[in-house]
CSV table of C-alpha atoms in Angstrom, one decimal:
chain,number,residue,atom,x,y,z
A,1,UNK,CA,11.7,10.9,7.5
A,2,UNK,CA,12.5,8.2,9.8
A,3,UNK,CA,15.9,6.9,9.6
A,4,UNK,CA,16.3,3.3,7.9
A,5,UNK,CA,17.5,0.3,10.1
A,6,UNK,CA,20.3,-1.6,8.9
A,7,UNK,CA,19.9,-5.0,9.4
A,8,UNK,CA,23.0,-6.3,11.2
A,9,UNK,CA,24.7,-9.7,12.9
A,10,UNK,CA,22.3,-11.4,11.4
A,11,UNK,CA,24.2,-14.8,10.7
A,12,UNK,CA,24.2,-16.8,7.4
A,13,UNK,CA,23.3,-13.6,5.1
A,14,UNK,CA,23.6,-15.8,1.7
A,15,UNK,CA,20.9,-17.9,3.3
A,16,UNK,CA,18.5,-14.8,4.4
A,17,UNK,CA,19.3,-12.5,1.6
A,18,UNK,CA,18.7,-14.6,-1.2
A,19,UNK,CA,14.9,-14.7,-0.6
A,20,UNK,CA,14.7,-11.0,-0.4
A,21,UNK,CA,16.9,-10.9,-4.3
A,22,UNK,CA,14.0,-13.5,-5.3
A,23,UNK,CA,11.8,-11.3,-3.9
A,24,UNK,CA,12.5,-7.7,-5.7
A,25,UNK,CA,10.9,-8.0,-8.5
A,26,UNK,CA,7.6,-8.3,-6.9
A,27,UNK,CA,8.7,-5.9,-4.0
A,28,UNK,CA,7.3,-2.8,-6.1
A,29,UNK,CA,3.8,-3.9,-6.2
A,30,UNK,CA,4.1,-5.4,-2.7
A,31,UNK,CA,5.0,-1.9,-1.6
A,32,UNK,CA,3.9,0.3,-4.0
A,33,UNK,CA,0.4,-1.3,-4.7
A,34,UNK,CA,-1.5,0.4,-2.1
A,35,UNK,CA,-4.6,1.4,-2.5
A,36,UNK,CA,-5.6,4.9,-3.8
A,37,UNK,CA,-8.9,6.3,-1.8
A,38,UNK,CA,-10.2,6.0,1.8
A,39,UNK,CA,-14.2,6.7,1.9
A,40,UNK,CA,-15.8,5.6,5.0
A,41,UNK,CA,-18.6,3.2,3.7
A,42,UNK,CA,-21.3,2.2,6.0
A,43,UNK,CA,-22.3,-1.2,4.3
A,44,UNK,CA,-20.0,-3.9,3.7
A,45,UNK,CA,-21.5,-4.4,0.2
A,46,UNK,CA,-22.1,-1.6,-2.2
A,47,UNK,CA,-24.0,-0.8,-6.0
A,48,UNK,CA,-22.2,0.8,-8.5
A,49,UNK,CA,-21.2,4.5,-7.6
A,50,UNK,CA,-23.2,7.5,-8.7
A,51,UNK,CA,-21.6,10.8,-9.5
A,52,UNK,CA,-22.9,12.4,-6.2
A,53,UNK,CA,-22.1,9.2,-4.1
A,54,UNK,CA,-18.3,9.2,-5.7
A,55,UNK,CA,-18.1,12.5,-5.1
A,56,UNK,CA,-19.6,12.1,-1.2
A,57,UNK,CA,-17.4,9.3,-0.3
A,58,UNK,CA,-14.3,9.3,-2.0
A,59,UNK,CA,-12.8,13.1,-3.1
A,60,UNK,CA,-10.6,14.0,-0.4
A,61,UNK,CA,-7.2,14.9,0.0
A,62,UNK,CA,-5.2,11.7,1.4
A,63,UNK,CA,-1.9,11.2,3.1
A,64,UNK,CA,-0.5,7.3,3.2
A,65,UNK,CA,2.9,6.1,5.1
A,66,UNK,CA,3.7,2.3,5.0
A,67,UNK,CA,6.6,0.6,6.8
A,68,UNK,CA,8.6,-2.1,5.2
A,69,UNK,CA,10.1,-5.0,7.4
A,70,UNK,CA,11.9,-8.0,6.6
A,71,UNK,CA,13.5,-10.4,9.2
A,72,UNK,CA,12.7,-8.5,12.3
A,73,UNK,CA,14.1,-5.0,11.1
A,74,UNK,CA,12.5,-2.1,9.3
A,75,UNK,CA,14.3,-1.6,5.8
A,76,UNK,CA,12.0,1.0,3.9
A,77,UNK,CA,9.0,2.8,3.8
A,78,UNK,CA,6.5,4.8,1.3
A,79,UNK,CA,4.7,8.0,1.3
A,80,UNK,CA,2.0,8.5,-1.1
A,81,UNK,CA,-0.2,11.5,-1.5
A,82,UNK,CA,-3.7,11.7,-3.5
A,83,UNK,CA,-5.1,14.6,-4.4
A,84,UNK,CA,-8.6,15.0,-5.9
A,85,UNK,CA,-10.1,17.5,-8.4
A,86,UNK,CA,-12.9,18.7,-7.0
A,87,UNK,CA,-14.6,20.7,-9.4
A,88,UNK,CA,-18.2,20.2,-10.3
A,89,UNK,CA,-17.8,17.3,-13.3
A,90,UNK,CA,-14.1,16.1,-12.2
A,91,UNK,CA,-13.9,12.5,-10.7
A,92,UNK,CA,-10.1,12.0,-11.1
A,93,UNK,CA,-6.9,12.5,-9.1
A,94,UNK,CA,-3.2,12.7,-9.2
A,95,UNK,CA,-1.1,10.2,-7.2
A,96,UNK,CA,2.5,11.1,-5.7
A,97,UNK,CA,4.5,8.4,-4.1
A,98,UNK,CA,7.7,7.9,-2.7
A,99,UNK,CA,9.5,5.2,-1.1
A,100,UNK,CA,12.9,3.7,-0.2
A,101,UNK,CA,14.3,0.1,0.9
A,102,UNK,CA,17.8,-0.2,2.3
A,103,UNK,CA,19.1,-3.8,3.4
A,104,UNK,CA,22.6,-4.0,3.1
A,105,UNK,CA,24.0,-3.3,-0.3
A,106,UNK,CA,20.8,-3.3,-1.4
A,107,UNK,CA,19.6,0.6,-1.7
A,108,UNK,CA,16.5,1.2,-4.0
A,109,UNK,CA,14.1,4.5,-4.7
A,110,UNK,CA,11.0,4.6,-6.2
A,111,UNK,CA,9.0,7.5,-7.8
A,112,UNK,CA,6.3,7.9,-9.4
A,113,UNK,CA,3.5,10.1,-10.5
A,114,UNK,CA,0.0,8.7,-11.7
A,115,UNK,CA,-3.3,10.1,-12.7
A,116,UNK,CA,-6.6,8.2,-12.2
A,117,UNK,CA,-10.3,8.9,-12.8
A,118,UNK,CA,-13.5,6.7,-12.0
A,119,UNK,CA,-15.7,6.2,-14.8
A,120,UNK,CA,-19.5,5.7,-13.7
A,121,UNK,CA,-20.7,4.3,-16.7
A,122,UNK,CA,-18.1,1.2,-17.1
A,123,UNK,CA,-17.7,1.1,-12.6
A,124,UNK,CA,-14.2,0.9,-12.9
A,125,UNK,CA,-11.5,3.3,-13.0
A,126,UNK,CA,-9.0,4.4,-15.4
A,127,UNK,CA,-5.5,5.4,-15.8
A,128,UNK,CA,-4.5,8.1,-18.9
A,129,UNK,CA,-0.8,8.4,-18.0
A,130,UNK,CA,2.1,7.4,-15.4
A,131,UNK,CA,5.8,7.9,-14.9
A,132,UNK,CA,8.0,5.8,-12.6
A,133,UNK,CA,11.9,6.0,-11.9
A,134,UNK,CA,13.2,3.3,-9.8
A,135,UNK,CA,17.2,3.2,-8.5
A,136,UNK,CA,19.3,0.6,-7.4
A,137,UNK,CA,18.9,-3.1,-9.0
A,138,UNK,CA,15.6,-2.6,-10.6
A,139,UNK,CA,17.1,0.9,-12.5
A,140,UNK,CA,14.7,2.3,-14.7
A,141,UNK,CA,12.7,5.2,-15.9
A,142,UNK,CA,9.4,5.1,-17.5
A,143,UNK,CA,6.6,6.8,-18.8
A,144,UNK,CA,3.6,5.2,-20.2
A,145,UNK,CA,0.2,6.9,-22.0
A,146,UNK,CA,-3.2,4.9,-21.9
A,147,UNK,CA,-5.7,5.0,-25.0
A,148,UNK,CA,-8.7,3.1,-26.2
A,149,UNK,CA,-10.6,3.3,-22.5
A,150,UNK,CA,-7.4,1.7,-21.5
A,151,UNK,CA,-6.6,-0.8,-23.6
A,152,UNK,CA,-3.7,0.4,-25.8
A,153,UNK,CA,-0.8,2.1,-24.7
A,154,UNK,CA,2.9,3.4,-25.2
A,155,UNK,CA,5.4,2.9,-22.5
A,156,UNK,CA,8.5,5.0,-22.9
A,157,UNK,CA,11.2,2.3,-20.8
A,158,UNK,CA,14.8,4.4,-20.9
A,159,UNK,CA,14.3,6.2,-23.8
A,160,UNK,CA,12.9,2.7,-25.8
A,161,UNK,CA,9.2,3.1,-27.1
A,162,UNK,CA,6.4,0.1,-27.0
A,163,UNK,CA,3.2,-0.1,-28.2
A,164,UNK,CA,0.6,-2.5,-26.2
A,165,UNK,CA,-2.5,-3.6,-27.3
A,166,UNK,CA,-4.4,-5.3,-24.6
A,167,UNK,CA,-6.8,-8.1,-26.5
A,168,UNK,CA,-9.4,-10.2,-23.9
A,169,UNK,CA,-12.7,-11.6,-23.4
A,170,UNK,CA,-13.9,-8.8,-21.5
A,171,UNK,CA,-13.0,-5.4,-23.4
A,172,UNK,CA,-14.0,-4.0,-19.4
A,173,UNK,CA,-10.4,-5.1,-18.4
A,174,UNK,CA,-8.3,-2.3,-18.7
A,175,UNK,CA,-4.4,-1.5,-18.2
A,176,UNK,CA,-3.6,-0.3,-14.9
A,177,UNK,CA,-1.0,1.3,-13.2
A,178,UNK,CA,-0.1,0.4,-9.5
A,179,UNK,CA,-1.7,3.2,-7.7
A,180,UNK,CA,-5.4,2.6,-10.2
A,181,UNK,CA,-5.0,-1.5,-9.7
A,182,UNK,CA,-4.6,-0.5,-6.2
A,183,UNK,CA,-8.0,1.6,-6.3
A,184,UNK,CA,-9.7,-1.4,-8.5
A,185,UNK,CA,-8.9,-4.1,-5.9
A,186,UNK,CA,-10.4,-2.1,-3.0
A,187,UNK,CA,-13.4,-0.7,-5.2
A,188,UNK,CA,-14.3,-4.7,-6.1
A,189,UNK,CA,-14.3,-5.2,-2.4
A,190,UNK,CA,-16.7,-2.9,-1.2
A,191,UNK,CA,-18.7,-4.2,-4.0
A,192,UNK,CA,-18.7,-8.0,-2.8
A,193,UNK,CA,-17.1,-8.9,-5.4
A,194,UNK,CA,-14.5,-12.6,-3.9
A,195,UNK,CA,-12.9,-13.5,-7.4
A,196,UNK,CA,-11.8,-11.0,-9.8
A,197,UNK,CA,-8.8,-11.0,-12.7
A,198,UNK,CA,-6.8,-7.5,-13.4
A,199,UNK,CA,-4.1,-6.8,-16.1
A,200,UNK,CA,-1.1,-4.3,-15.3
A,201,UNK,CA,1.2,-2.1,-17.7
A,202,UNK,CA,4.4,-3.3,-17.1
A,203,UNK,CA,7.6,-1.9,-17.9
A,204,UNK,CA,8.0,-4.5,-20.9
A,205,UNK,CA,4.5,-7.2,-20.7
A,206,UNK,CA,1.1,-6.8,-19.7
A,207,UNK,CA,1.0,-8.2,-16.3
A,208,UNK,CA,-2.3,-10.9,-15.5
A,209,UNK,CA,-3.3,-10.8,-11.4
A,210,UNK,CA,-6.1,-13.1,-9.8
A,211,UNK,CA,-7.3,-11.8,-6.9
A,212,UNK,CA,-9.2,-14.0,-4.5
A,213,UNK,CA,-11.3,-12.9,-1.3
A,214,UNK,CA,-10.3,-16.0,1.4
A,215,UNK,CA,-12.3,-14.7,4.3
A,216,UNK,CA,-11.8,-12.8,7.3
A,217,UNK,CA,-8.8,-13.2,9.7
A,218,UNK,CA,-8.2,-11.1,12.9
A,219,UNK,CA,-4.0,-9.9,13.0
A,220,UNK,CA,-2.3,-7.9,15.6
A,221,UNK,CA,-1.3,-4.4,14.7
A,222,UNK,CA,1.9,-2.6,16.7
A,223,UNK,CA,-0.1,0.6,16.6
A,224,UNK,CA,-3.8,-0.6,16.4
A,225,UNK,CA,-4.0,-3.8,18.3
A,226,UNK,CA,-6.3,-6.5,17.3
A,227,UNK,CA,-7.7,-6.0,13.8
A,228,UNK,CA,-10.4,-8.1,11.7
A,229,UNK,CA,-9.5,-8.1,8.0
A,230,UNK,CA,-10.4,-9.1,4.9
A,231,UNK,CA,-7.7,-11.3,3.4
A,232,UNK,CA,-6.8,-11.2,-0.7
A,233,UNK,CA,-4.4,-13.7,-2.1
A,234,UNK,CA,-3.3,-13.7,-5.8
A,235,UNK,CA,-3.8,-17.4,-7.2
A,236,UNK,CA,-2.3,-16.8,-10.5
A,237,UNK,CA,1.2,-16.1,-11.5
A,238,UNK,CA,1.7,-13.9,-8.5
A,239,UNK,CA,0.5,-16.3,-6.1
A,240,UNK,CA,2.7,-15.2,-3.3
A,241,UNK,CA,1.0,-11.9,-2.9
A,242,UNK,CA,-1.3,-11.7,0.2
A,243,UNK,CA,-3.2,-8.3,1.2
A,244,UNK,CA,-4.9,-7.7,4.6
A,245,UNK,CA,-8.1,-4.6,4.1
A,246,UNK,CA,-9.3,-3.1,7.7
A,247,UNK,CA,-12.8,-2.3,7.6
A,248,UNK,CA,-12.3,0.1,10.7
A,249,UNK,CA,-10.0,1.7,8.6
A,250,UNK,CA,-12.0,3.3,6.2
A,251,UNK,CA,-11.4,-0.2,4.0
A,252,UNK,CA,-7.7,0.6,3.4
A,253,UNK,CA,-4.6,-1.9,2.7
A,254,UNK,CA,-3.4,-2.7,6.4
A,255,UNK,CA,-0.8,-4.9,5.5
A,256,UNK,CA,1.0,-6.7,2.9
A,257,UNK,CA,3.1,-9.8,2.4
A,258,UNK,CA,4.9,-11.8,0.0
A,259,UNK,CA,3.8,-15.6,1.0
A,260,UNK,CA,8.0,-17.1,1.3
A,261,UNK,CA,10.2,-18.5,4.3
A,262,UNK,CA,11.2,-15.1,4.9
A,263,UNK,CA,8.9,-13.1,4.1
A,264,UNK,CA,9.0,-8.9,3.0
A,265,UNK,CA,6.0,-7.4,5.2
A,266,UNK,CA,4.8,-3.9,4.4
A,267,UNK,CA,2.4,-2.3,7.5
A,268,UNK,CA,0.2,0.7,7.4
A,269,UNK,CA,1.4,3.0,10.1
A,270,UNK,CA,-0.3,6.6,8.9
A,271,UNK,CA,-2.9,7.7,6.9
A,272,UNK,CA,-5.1,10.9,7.3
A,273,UNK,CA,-7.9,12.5,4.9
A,274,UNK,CA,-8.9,15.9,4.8
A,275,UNK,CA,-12.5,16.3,2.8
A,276,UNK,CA,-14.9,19.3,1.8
A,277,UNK,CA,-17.4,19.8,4.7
């Protein structure tokens, strides 16, 4: 693993830091909300997945490292792994990340395990169980089971147990996880889809996200260069929340921000994918 920078010398710290505290909570789905498959798709606009087309595109093995920078410096980073069962009826996966953010005092971990299937006949996918452990000022360990086609579950926070029962409009809104709300949000956008509301298990609520497609915008990349992306912004309660998805990258989660003065920034900087011939 590549060794952490330590941000140093770097003047008023109450002034510079203070964003980053305000920006913790959110860190974990900043970092840790990146997307679950690679497929390489040949139209920008999709129809509902088959079996054999889900199975064609999208069960590989993947590798995923992000960087984490804030003010200049790298301060973290996360490794995720996805690996697909590929036997005959299977369309699910389990997901393995890792990641860790030093800046100053401020040392965190994050763990977790997740697994994932798509369902054909509902187009979305689902998430039956995940467990998390975080360290540092966000301490916690959880596990949490999904029922109902995702709309009840248990979380296990610390040894505490909740009960959820997610009540909508549209029963077709499940409870996700971050790695499967990951998956969602890049699945709606090979689909066309440019406005679209998720709901996330939280360690104690129900989270709401509304995503929103705001066009195309070209960034520069340290490794890649020039890159045309599809920007996402959340415009609810998460508003700060912006996501950059490469289309000459197999669709996949480029870069990440929070929206503040100083801003977290999370870059892709590896990912491989080793499929069935």
């Amino acid at each position: 693993m590549n060794k952490l920078i330590k941000l140093k010398d770097l003047g008023n710290l109450t002034n510079k830091t203070v964003p980053l505290l305000k920006a913790l909570p959110a860190l974990p789905l900043l970092v840790f909300c990146l997307f679950g498959f690679t497929a390489q798709i040949q139209a920008s606009v999709i129809s509902p997945f088959t079996t054999k087309a889900f199975s064609d595109f999208h069960q590989c093995d993947k590798t995923f490292e992000y960087d984490v920078y804030f003010l200049g410096g790298k301060v973290g980073y996360l490794h995720r792994k996805i690996m697909w069962d590929n036997s005959a009826a299977a369309r699910k996966a389990t997901v393995t990340s890792f990641g860790e953010v030093t800046f100053f005092w401020l040392d965190s971990s994050y763990q977790q395990q997740s697994a994932m299937y798509y369902s054909p006949q509902s187009n979305h996918f689902l998430t039956p169980s995940f467990s998390q452990k975080l360290t540092g000022l966000k301490s916690r360990e959880m596990i949490a089971e999904m029922s109902d086609n995702g709309l009840s579950s248990t979380v296990t926070l610390d040894a505490e147990v909740s009960h959820y029962q997610h009540k909508n409009e549209n029963e077709n809104n499940p409870l996700y996880d971050l790695d499967t709300l990951g998956a969602q949000i890049r699945l709606n956008l090979l689909q066309g889809k440019s406005r679209f509301t998720l709901f996330r298990q939280g360690s104690k609520r129900i989270e709401r996200y509304q995503f929103e497609v705001t066009g195309q915008e070209i960034i520069v990349h340290e490794k890649w260069g020039e890159i045309t992306t599809t920007k996402v912004v959340e415009v609810g309660e998460h508003e700060n929340i912006v996501l950059w998805f490469s289309s000459q990258h197999d669709h996949q989660l480029v870069k990440a921000e929070l929206d503040m003065i100083f801003s977290p920034v999370v870059w892709l900087s590896h990912f491989s994918k080793q499929c069935d011939s």
